Amino acid sequence: MALTDEAITRIRGLIQSGELPPGARLPTEQQLSQELGLSRSGVREAVKVLEAARVLDVRRGDGTYVTSLAPRLLLQGLGVAVELLRDDTLLEVMEVRRMLEPVATGVAALRITDADVARLGEILEDMRGAAEDAEQLIRYDAAFHRTVIAVTGNETLTSLLDGLSGQTLRARVWRGLIEGGSAHVTLNEHEAIYLALRDRDQLLAQASALIHVNTSESWLRTVLAAAPRHQL
């Protein structure tokens, strides 16, 4: 493991220094081993780790390349990690969302286009039409928030918040809302966010998003409190 860790560090150093920029092809395993002064097995394992992290793209019969290193690619694993978190830790995820999402929504209010507003309006109508269908609501909810955050033009932020708002987390919140007969409350909150964005009102958009995240966090607490202890 120590040799693998060293090989990972050395290869990452080549990428960070620009010697191996995005899209560059790595030397062969033997050449890289000689250049780094490390065993071929250590280099081989390092490449596997970096491939799993989407830093490298191993193309069978062609070679190994540095990926685009785009945030959406490198942060893909975040969503998988969130899905594996224990219930008590999910509240920490909601806390992080509360720190980031309202501010991002405020920024979106300053950058949103008429086409974005129209798209959000369509999603909102879809949500209203699926008021009692949990699966549909989860899908439209994800699309609504992904569209809002994408308006910021910040790919890192979009990827980060997308990963923090996993399918399981949304499902638990919406299940609680529907079973509690309160789906209309969060639908109204989505409409408030939409109206603030339509009016390009940064402060109102930020406040509306904060209220919405707080509501989601409150329902998550309710769902977790009602869950059998063995699920925690």
PDB file of C-alpha atoms in Angstrom:
ATOM      1  CA  MET A   1       0.000   0.000   0.000  1.00  0.00           C
ATOM      2  CA  ALA A   2       2.871   2.383   0.774  1.00  0.00           C
ATOM      3  CA  LEU A   3       4.278   1.911  -2.737  1.00  0.00           C
ATOM      4  CA  THR A   4       0.839   2.406  -4.261  1.00  0.00           C
ATOM      5  CA  ASP A   5       0.283   5.577  -2.231  1.00  0.00           C
ATOM      6  CA  GLU A   6       3.636   6.934  -3.362  1.00  0.00           C
ATOM      7  CA  ALA A   7       2.844   6.126  -6.998  1.00  0.00           C
ATOM      8  CA  ILE A   8      -0.532   7.884  -6.658  1.00  0.00           C
ATOM      9  CA  THR A   9       1.152  10.953  -5.189  1.00  0.00           C
ATOM     10  CA  ARG A  10       3.795  11.048  -7.933  1.00  0.00           C
ATOM     11  CA  ILE A  11       1.268  10.651 -10.769  1.00  0.00           C
ATOM     12  CA  ARG A  12      -0.998  13.284  -9.239  1.00  0.00           C
ATOM     13  CA  GLY A  13       2.041  15.549  -9.018  1.00  0.00           C
ATOM     14  CA  LEU A  14       2.653  15.168 -12.746  1.00  0.00           C
ATOM     15  CA  ILE A  15      -0.978  16.082 -13.424  1.00  0.00           C
ATOM     16  CA  GLN A  16      -1.020  19.044 -11.027  1.00  0.00           C
ATOM     17  CA  SER A  17       2.220  20.428 -12.433  1.00  0.00           C
ATOM     18  CA  GLY A  18       0.796  20.364 -15.959  1.00  0.00           C
ATOM     19  CA  GLU A  19       3.309  17.828 -17.187  1.00  0.00           C
ATOM     20  CA  LEU A  20       0.326  15.538 -17.788  1.00  0.00           C
ATOM     21  CA  PRO A  21      -2.538  17.937 -18.634  1.00  0.00           C
ATOM     22  CA  PRO A  22      -6.170  16.899 -19.232  1.00  0.00           C
ATOM     23  CA  GLY A  23      -6.365  14.621 -22.263  1.00  0.00           C
ATOM     24  CA  ALA A  24      -2.682  13.678 -22.118  1.00  0.00           C
ATOM     25  CA  ARG A  25      -1.684  10.087 -22.647  1.00  0.00           C
ATOM     26  CA  LEU A  26       0.406   8.504 -19.908  1.00  0.00           C
ATOM     27  CA  PRO A  27       3.644   6.695 -20.723  1.00  0.00           C
ATOM     28  CA  THR A  28       3.386   2.915 -20.715  1.00  0.00           C
ATOM     29  CA  GLU A  29       3.389   1.179 -17.370  1.00  0.00           C
ATOM     30  CA  GLN A  30       7.025   0.164 -17.845  1.00  0.00           C
ATOM     31  CA  GLN A  31       8.116   3.671 -18.878  1.00  0.00           C
ATOM     32  CA  LEU A  32       6.233   5.295 -16.012  1.00  0.00           C
ATOM     33  CA  SER A  33       7.714   2.816 -13.568  1.00  0.00           C
ATOM     34  CA  GLN A  34      11.222   3.694 -14.754  1.00  0.00           C
ATOM     35  CA  GLU A  35      10.590   7.442 -14.741  1.00  0.00           C
ATOM     36  CA  LEU A  36       9.186   7.410 -11.212  1.00  0.00           C
ATOM     37  CA  GLY A  37      11.664   4.866  -9.907  1.00  0.00           C
ATOM     38  CA  LEU A  38       8.820   2.704  -8.595  1.00  0.00           C
ATOM     39  CA  SER A  39       7.762  -0.896  -9.117  1.00  0.00           C
ATOM     40  CA  ARG A  40       5.421  -1.718 -11.966  1.00  0.00           C
ATOM     41  CA  SER A  41       2.969  -3.294  -9.522  1.00  0.00           C
ATOM     42  CA  GLY A  42       2.797  -0.058  -7.518  1.00  0.00           C
ATOM     43  CA  VAL A  43       2.210   1.971 -10.679  1.00  0.00           C
ATOM     44  CA  ARG A  44      -0.419  -0.508 -11.873  1.00  0.00           C
ATOM     45  CA  GLU A  45      -2.365  -0.295  -8.617  1.00  0.00           C
ATOM     46  CA  ALA A  46      -2.062   3.504  -8.574  1.00  0.00           C
ATOM     47  CA  VAL A  47      -3.553   3.705 -12.065  1.00  0.00           C
ATOM     48  CA  LYS A  48      -6.483   1.539 -10.923  1.00  0.00           C
ATOM     49  CA  VAL A  49      -7.148   3.836  -7.970  1.00  0.00           C
ATOM     50  CA  LEU A  50      -6.944   6.975 -10.106  1.00  0.00           C
ATOM     51  CA  GLU A  51      -9.194   5.381 -12.713  1.00  0.00           C
ATOM     52  CA  ALA A  52     -11.810   4.688 -10.033  1.00  0.00           C
ATOM     53  CA  ALA A  53     -11.515   8.325  -8.954  1.00  0.00           C
ATOM     54  CA  ARG A  54     -12.084   9.346 -12.614  1.00  0.00           C
ATOM     55  CA  VAL A  55      -8.714  11.053 -12.814  1.00  0.00           C
ATOM     56  CA  LEU A  56      -7.491   8.565 -15.403  1.00  0.00           C
ATOM     57  CA  ASP A  57      -9.294   6.867 -18.262  1.00  0.00           C
ATOM     58  CA  VAL A  58      -7.908   3.435 -19.146  1.00  0.00           C
ATOM     59  CA  ARG A  59      -8.777   2.593 -22.752  1.00  0.00           C
ATOM     60  CA  ARG A  60      -8.099  -1.048 -23.427  1.00  0.00           C
ATOM     61  CA  GLY A  61      -5.825  -1.498 -26.420  1.00  0.00           C
ATOM     62  CA  ASP A  62      -5.190   2.241 -26.681  1.00  0.00           C
ATOM     63  CA  GLY A  63      -3.579   3.511 -23.505  1.00  0.00           C
ATOM     64  CA  THR A  64      -4.256   5.467 -20.337  1.00  0.00           C
ATOM     65  CA  TYR A  65      -5.273   9.119 -20.516  1.00  0.00           C
ATOM     66  CA  VAL A  66      -5.843  11.939 -18.071  1.00  0.00           C
ATOM     67  CA  THR A  67      -9.561  12.753 -18.035  1.00  0.00           C
ATOM     68  CA  SER A  68     -10.990  16.239 -18.511  1.00  0.00           C
ATOM     69  CA  LEU A  69     -10.757  16.652 -14.709  1.00  0.00           C
ATOM     70  CA  ALA A  70     -14.112  18.438 -14.889  1.00  0.00           C
ATOM     71  CA  PRO A  71     -15.890  18.873 -11.523  1.00  0.00           C
ATOM     72  CA  ARG A  72     -18.935  16.889 -12.708  1.00  0.00           C
ATOM     73  CA  LEU A  73     -16.601  13.969 -13.383  1.00  0.00           C
ATOM     74  CA  LEU A  74     -14.412  14.120 -10.287  1.00  0.00           C
ATOM     75  CA  LEU A  75     -17.329  14.718  -7.917  1.00  0.00           C
ATOM     76  CA  GLN A  76     -19.505  11.895  -9.254  1.00  0.00           C
ATOM     77  CA  GLY A  77     -18.440   9.708  -6.369  1.00  0.00           C
ATOM     78  CA  LEU A  78     -19.922  12.120  -3.833  1.00  0.00           C
ATOM     79  CA  GLY A  79     -23.474  11.025  -4.593  1.00  0.00           C
ATOM     80  CA  VAL A  80     -22.514   7.377  -4.073  1.00  0.00           C
ATOM     81  CA  ALA A  81     -20.925   8.241  -0.726  1.00  0.00           C
ATOM     82  CA  VAL A  82     -24.015  10.151   0.432  1.00  0.00           C
ATOM     83  CA  GLU A  83     -26.209   7.145  -0.418  1.00  0.00           C
ATOM     84  CA  LEU A  84     -24.060   5.028   1.945  1.00  0.00           C
ATOM     85  CA  LEU A  85     -24.168   7.413   4.900  1.00  0.00           C
ATOM     86  CA  ARG A  86     -25.882   6.336   8.099  1.00  0.00           C
ATOM     87  CA  ASP A  87     -29.130   8.034   8.988  1.00  0.00           C
ATOM     88  CA  ASP A  88     -27.686  10.145  11.787  1.00  0.00           C
ATOM     89  CA  THR A  89     -25.068  11.544   9.413  1.00  0.00           C
ATOM     90  CA  LEU A  90     -27.673  12.571   6.843  1.00  0.00           C
ATOM     91  CA  LEU A  91     -28.590  15.482   9.096  1.00  0.00           C
ATOM     92  CA  GLU A  92     -25.042  16.769   8.625  1.00  0.00           C
ATOM     93  CA  VAL A  93     -25.596  16.592   4.875  1.00  0.00           C
ATOM     94  CA  MET A  94     -28.726  18.714   5.277  1.00  0.00           C
ATOM     95  CA  GLU A  95     -26.718  21.209   7.315  1.00  0.00           C
ATOM     96  CA  VAL A  96     -24.201  21.545   4.492  1.00  0.00           C
ATOM     97  CA  ARG A  97     -27.053  22.050   2.017  1.00  0.00           C
ATOM     98  CA  ARG A  98     -28.455  24.765   4.264  1.00  0.00           C
ATOM     99  CA  MET A  99     -25.086  26.535   4.119  1.00  0.00           C
ATOM    100  CA  LEU A 100     -24.763  26.353   0.330  1.00  0.00           C
ATOM    101  CA  GLU A 101     -28.108  26.067  -1.433  1.00  0.00           C
ATOM    102  CA  PRO A 102     -29.777  29.337  -0.352  1.00  0.00           C
ATOM    103  CA  VAL A 103     -26.745  31.420  -1.330  1.00  0.00           C
ATOM    104  CA  ALA A 104     -26.513  29.584  -4.652  1.00  0.00           C
ATOM    105  CA  THR A 105     -30.197  30.273  -5.299  1.00  0.00           C
ATOM    106  CA  GLY A 106     -29.607  33.961  -4.616  1.00  0.00           C
ATOM    107  CA  VAL A 107     -26.792  33.990  -7.167  1.00  0.00           C
ATOM    108  CA  ALA A 108     -29.072  32.232  -9.653  1.00  0.00           C
ATOM    109  CA  ALA A 109     -31.568  35.100  -9.321  1.00  0.00           C
ATOM    110  CA  LEU A 110     -28.925  37.445 -10.741  1.00  0.00           C
ATOM    111  CA  ARG A 111     -28.010  35.191 -13.664  1.00  0.00           C
ATOM    112  CA  ILE A 112     -31.252  33.503 -14.680  1.00  0.00           C
ATOM    113  CA  THR A 113     -32.496  33.861 -18.255  1.00  0.00           C
ATOM    114  CA  ASP A 114     -36.054  33.898 -19.588  1.00  0.00           C
ATOM    115  CA  ALA A 115     -35.468  30.399 -20.949  1.00  0.00           C
ATOM    116  CA  ASP A 116     -34.426  29.196 -17.484  1.00  0.00           C
ATOM    117  CA  VAL A 117     -37.545  30.752 -15.950  1.00  0.00           C
ATOM    118  CA  ALA A 118     -39.719  29.011 -18.542  1.00  0.00           C
ATOM    119  CA  ARG A 119     -38.027  25.666 -17.845  1.00  0.00           C
ATOM    120  CA  LEU A 120     -38.559  26.024 -14.086  1.00  0.00           C
ATOM    121  CA  GLY A 121     -42.205  26.929 -14.685  1.00  0.00           C
ATOM    122  CA  GLU A 122     -42.685  23.733 -16.670  1.00  0.00           C
ATOM    123  CA  ILE A 123     -41.102  21.616 -13.941  1.00  0.00           C
ATOM    124  CA  LEU A 124     -43.258  23.302 -11.320  1.00  0.00           C
ATOM    125  CA  GLU A 125     -46.390  22.443 -13.312  1.00  0.00           C
ATOM    126  CA  ASP A 126     -45.190  18.845 -13.580  1.00  0.00           C
ATOM    127  CA  MET A 127     -44.757  18.759  -9.795  1.00  0.00           C
ATOM    128  CA  ARG A 128     -48.284  20.035  -9.226  1.00  0.00           C
ATOM    129  CA  GLY A 129     -49.630  17.350 -11.559  1.00  0.00           C
ATOM    130  CA  ALA A 130     -47.827  14.618  -9.624  1.00  0.00           C
ATOM    131  CA  ALA A 131     -48.735  15.837  -6.137  1.00  0.00           C
ATOM    132  CA  GLU A 132     -49.452  12.321  -4.796  1.00  0.00           C
ATOM    133  CA  ASP A 133     -46.892  10.358  -6.805  1.00  0.00           C
ATOM    134  CA  ALA A 134     -43.723  10.102  -4.722  1.00  0.00           C
ATOM    135  CA  GLU A 135     -41.529   8.711  -7.501  1.00  0.00           C
ATOM    136  CA  GLN A 136     -42.512  11.455  -9.930  1.00  0.00           C
ATOM    137  CA  LEU A 137     -42.148  14.155  -7.285  1.00  0.00           C
ATOM    138  CA  ILE A 138     -38.649  13.014  -6.427  1.00  0.00           C
ATOM    139  CA  ARG A 139     -37.671  13.170 -10.110  1.00  0.00           C
ATOM    140  CA  TYR A 140     -39.183  16.607 -10.679  1.00  0.00           C
ATOM    141  CA  ASP A 141     -37.806  17.916  -7.396  1.00  0.00           C
ATOM    142  CA  ALA A 142     -34.287  16.896  -8.432  1.00  0.00           C
ATOM    143  CA  ALA A 143     -34.757  18.491 -11.859  1.00  0.00           C
ATOM    144  CA  PHE A 144     -36.036  21.742 -10.324  1.00  0.00           C
ATOM    145  CA  HIS A 145     -33.114  22.204  -7.961  1.00  0.00           C
ATOM    146  CA  ARG A 146     -30.535  21.019 -10.489  1.00  0.00           C
ATOM    147  CA  THR A 147     -31.842  23.606 -12.947  1.00  0.00           C
ATOM    148  CA  VAL A 148     -31.705  26.384 -10.342  1.00  0.00           C
ATOM    149  CA  ILE A 149     -28.140  25.649  -9.297  1.00  0.00           C
ATOM    150  CA  ALA A 150     -26.971  25.154 -12.894  1.00  0.00           C
ATOM    151  CA  VAL A 151     -28.104  28.728 -13.593  1.00  0.00           C
ATOM    152  CA  THR A 152     -25.196  29.938 -11.420  1.00  0.00           C
ATOM    153  CA  GLY A 153     -22.816  28.685 -14.102  1.00  0.00           C
ATOM    154  CA  ASN A 154     -20.633  27.196 -11.369  1.00  0.00           C
ATOM    155  CA  GLU A 155     -20.044  23.576 -12.356  1.00  0.00           C
ATOM    156  CA  THR A 156     -18.276  22.714  -9.094  1.00  0.00           C
ATOM    157  CA  LEU A 157     -21.179  23.994  -7.017  1.00  0.00           C
ATOM    158  CA  THR A 158     -23.716  22.263  -9.256  1.00  0.00           C
ATOM    159  CA  SER A 159     -21.902  18.930  -8.987  1.00  0.00           C
ATOM    160  CA  LEU A 160     -21.413  19.294  -5.247  1.00  0.00           C
ATOM    161  CA  LEU A 161     -25.054  20.074  -4.448  1.00  0.00           C
ATOM    162  CA  ASP A 162     -26.268  17.410  -6.854  1.00  0.00           C
ATOM    163  CA  GLY A 163     -24.174  14.867  -4.985  1.00  0.00           C
ATOM    164  CA  LEU A 164     -25.427  16.053  -1.591  1.00  0.00           C
ATOM    165  CA  SER A 165     -29.066  15.713  -2.679  1.00  0.00           C
ATOM    166  CA  GLY A 166     -29.104  11.988  -3.303  1.00  0.00           C
ATOM    167  CA  GLN A 167     -32.066   9.865  -4.354  1.00  0.00           C
ATOM    168  CA  THR A 168     -32.432   8.205  -0.951  1.00  0.00           C
ATOM    169  CA  LEU A 169     -32.372  11.515   0.887  1.00  0.00           C
ATOM    170  CA  ARG A 170     -35.041  13.018  -1.372  1.00  0.00           C
ATOM    171  CA  ALA A 171     -37.151   9.860  -1.118  1.00  0.00           C
ATOM    172  CA  ARG A 172     -37.196   9.973   2.669  1.00  0.00           C
ATOM    173  CA  VAL A 173     -38.155  13.634   2.793  1.00  0.00           C
ATOM    174  CA  TRP A 174     -40.924  13.276   0.208  1.00  0.00           C
ATOM    175  CA  ARG A 175     -42.236  10.109   1.837  1.00  0.00           C
ATOM    176  CA  GLY A 176     -42.586  11.988   5.099  1.00  0.00           C
ATOM    177  CA  LEU A 177     -44.279  14.929   3.390  1.00  0.00           C
ATOM    178  CA  ILE A 178     -46.812  12.768   1.567  1.00  0.00           C
ATOM    179  CA  GLU A 179     -47.577  10.544   4.548  1.00  0.00           C
ATOM    180  CA  GLY A 180     -47.952  13.665   6.670  1.00  0.00           C
ATOM    181  CA  GLY A 181     -50.315  15.232   4.165  1.00  0.00           C
ATOM    182  CA  SER A 182     -47.924  18.169   3.724  1.00  0.00           C
ATOM    183  CA  ALA A 183     -46.761  17.783   0.134  1.00  0.00           C
ATOM    184  CA  HIS A 184     -48.614  20.996  -0.710  1.00  0.00           C
ATOM    185  CA  VAL A 185     -46.393  22.917   1.714  1.00  0.00           C
ATOM    186  CA  THR A 186     -43.171  22.120  -0.098  1.00  0.00           C
ATOM    187  CA  LEU A 187     -44.858  22.615  -3.478  1.00  0.00           C
ATOM    188  CA  ASN A 188     -45.722  26.130  -2.336  1.00  0.00           C
ATOM    189  CA  GLU A 189     -42.110  26.618  -1.292  1.00  0.00           C
ATOM    190  CA  HIS A 190     -40.943  25.616  -4.767  1.00  0.00           C
ATOM    191  CA  GLU A 191     -43.369  28.150  -6.208  1.00  0.00           C
ATOM    192  CA  ALA A 192     -41.983  30.853  -3.900  1.00  0.00           C
ATOM    193  CA  ILE A 193     -38.463  30.096  -5.134  1.00  0.00           C
ATOM    194  CA  TYR A 194     -39.679  30.176  -8.733  1.00  0.00           C
ATOM    195  CA  LEU A 195     -41.437  33.539  -8.305  1.00  0.00           C
ATOM    196  CA  ALA A 196     -38.397  35.109  -6.634  1.00  0.00           C
ATOM    197  CA  LEU A 197     -36.159  33.884  -9.455  1.00  0.00           C
ATOM    198  CA  ARG A 198     -38.628  35.081 -12.076  1.00  0.00           C
ATOM    199  CA  ASP A 199     -38.528  38.535 -10.489  1.00  0.00           C
ATOM    200  CA  ARG A 200     -34.713  38.422 -10.247  1.00  0.00           C
ATOM    201  CA  ASP A 201     -35.011  39.146  -6.506  1.00  0.00           C
ATOM    202  CA  GLN A 202     -31.762  37.876  -5.004  1.00  0.00           C
ATOM    203  CA  LEU A 203     -32.610  38.293  -1.315  1.00  0.00           C
ATOM    204  CA  LEU A 204     -36.081  36.819  -1.652  1.00  0.00           C
ATOM    205  CA  ALA A 205     -34.734  33.875  -3.659  1.00  0.00           C
ATOM    206  CA  GLN A 206     -32.121  33.204  -0.995  1.00  0.00           C
ATOM    207  CA  ALA A 207     -34.678  33.468   1.833  1.00  0.00           C
ATOM    208  CA  SER A 208     -37.172  31.237   0.015  1.00  0.00           C
ATOM    209  CA  ALA A 209     -34.536  28.580  -0.563  1.00  0.00           C
ATOM    210  CA  LEU A 210     -33.498  28.722   3.098  1.00  0.00           C
ATOM    211  CA  ILE A 211     -37.092  28.184   4.225  1.00  0.00           C
ATOM    212  CA  HIS A 212     -37.374  25.241   1.832  1.00  0.00           C
ATOM    213  CA  VAL A 213     -34.171  23.557   3.035  1.00  0.00           C
ATOM    214  CA  ASN A 214     -35.259  24.055   6.641  1.00  0.00           C
ATOM    215  CA  THR A 215     -38.602  22.392   5.880  1.00  0.00           C
ATOM    216  CA  SER A 216     -36.830  19.442   4.243  1.00  0.00           C
ATOM    217  CA  GLU A 217     -34.497  19.114   7.214  1.00  0.00           C
ATOM    218  CA  SER A 218     -37.420  19.196   9.631  1.00  0.00           C
ATOM    219  CA  TRP A 219     -39.214  16.416   7.764  1.00  0.00           C
ATOM    220  CA  LEU A 220     -36.029  14.355   7.590  1.00  0.00           C
ATOM    221  CA  ARG A 221     -35.724  14.611  11.370  1.00  0.00           C
ATOM    222  CA  THR A 222     -39.338  13.451  11.675  1.00  0.00           C
ATOM    223  CA  VAL A 223     -38.763  10.472   9.370  1.00  0.00           C
ATOM    224  CA  LEU A 224     -35.544   9.459  11.146  1.00  0.00           C
ATOM    225  CA  ALA A 225     -37.158   9.741  14.565  1.00  0.00           C
ATOM    226  CA  ALA A 226     -39.933   7.392  13.458  1.00  0.00           C
ATOM    227  CA  ALA A 227     -37.561   4.845  11.917  1.00  0.00           C
ATOM    228  CA  PRO A 228     -36.789   1.607  13.828  1.00  0.00           C
ATOM    229  CA  ARG A 229     -33.490   1.865  15.673  1.00  0.00           C
ATOM    230  CA  HIS A 230     -31.924  -0.931  13.621  1.00  0.00           C
ATOM    231  CA  GLN A 231     -32.164   1.283  10.521  1.00  0.00           C
ATOM    232  CA  LEU A 232     -30.003   4.018  12.094  1.00  0.00           C
TER     233      LEU A 232
END
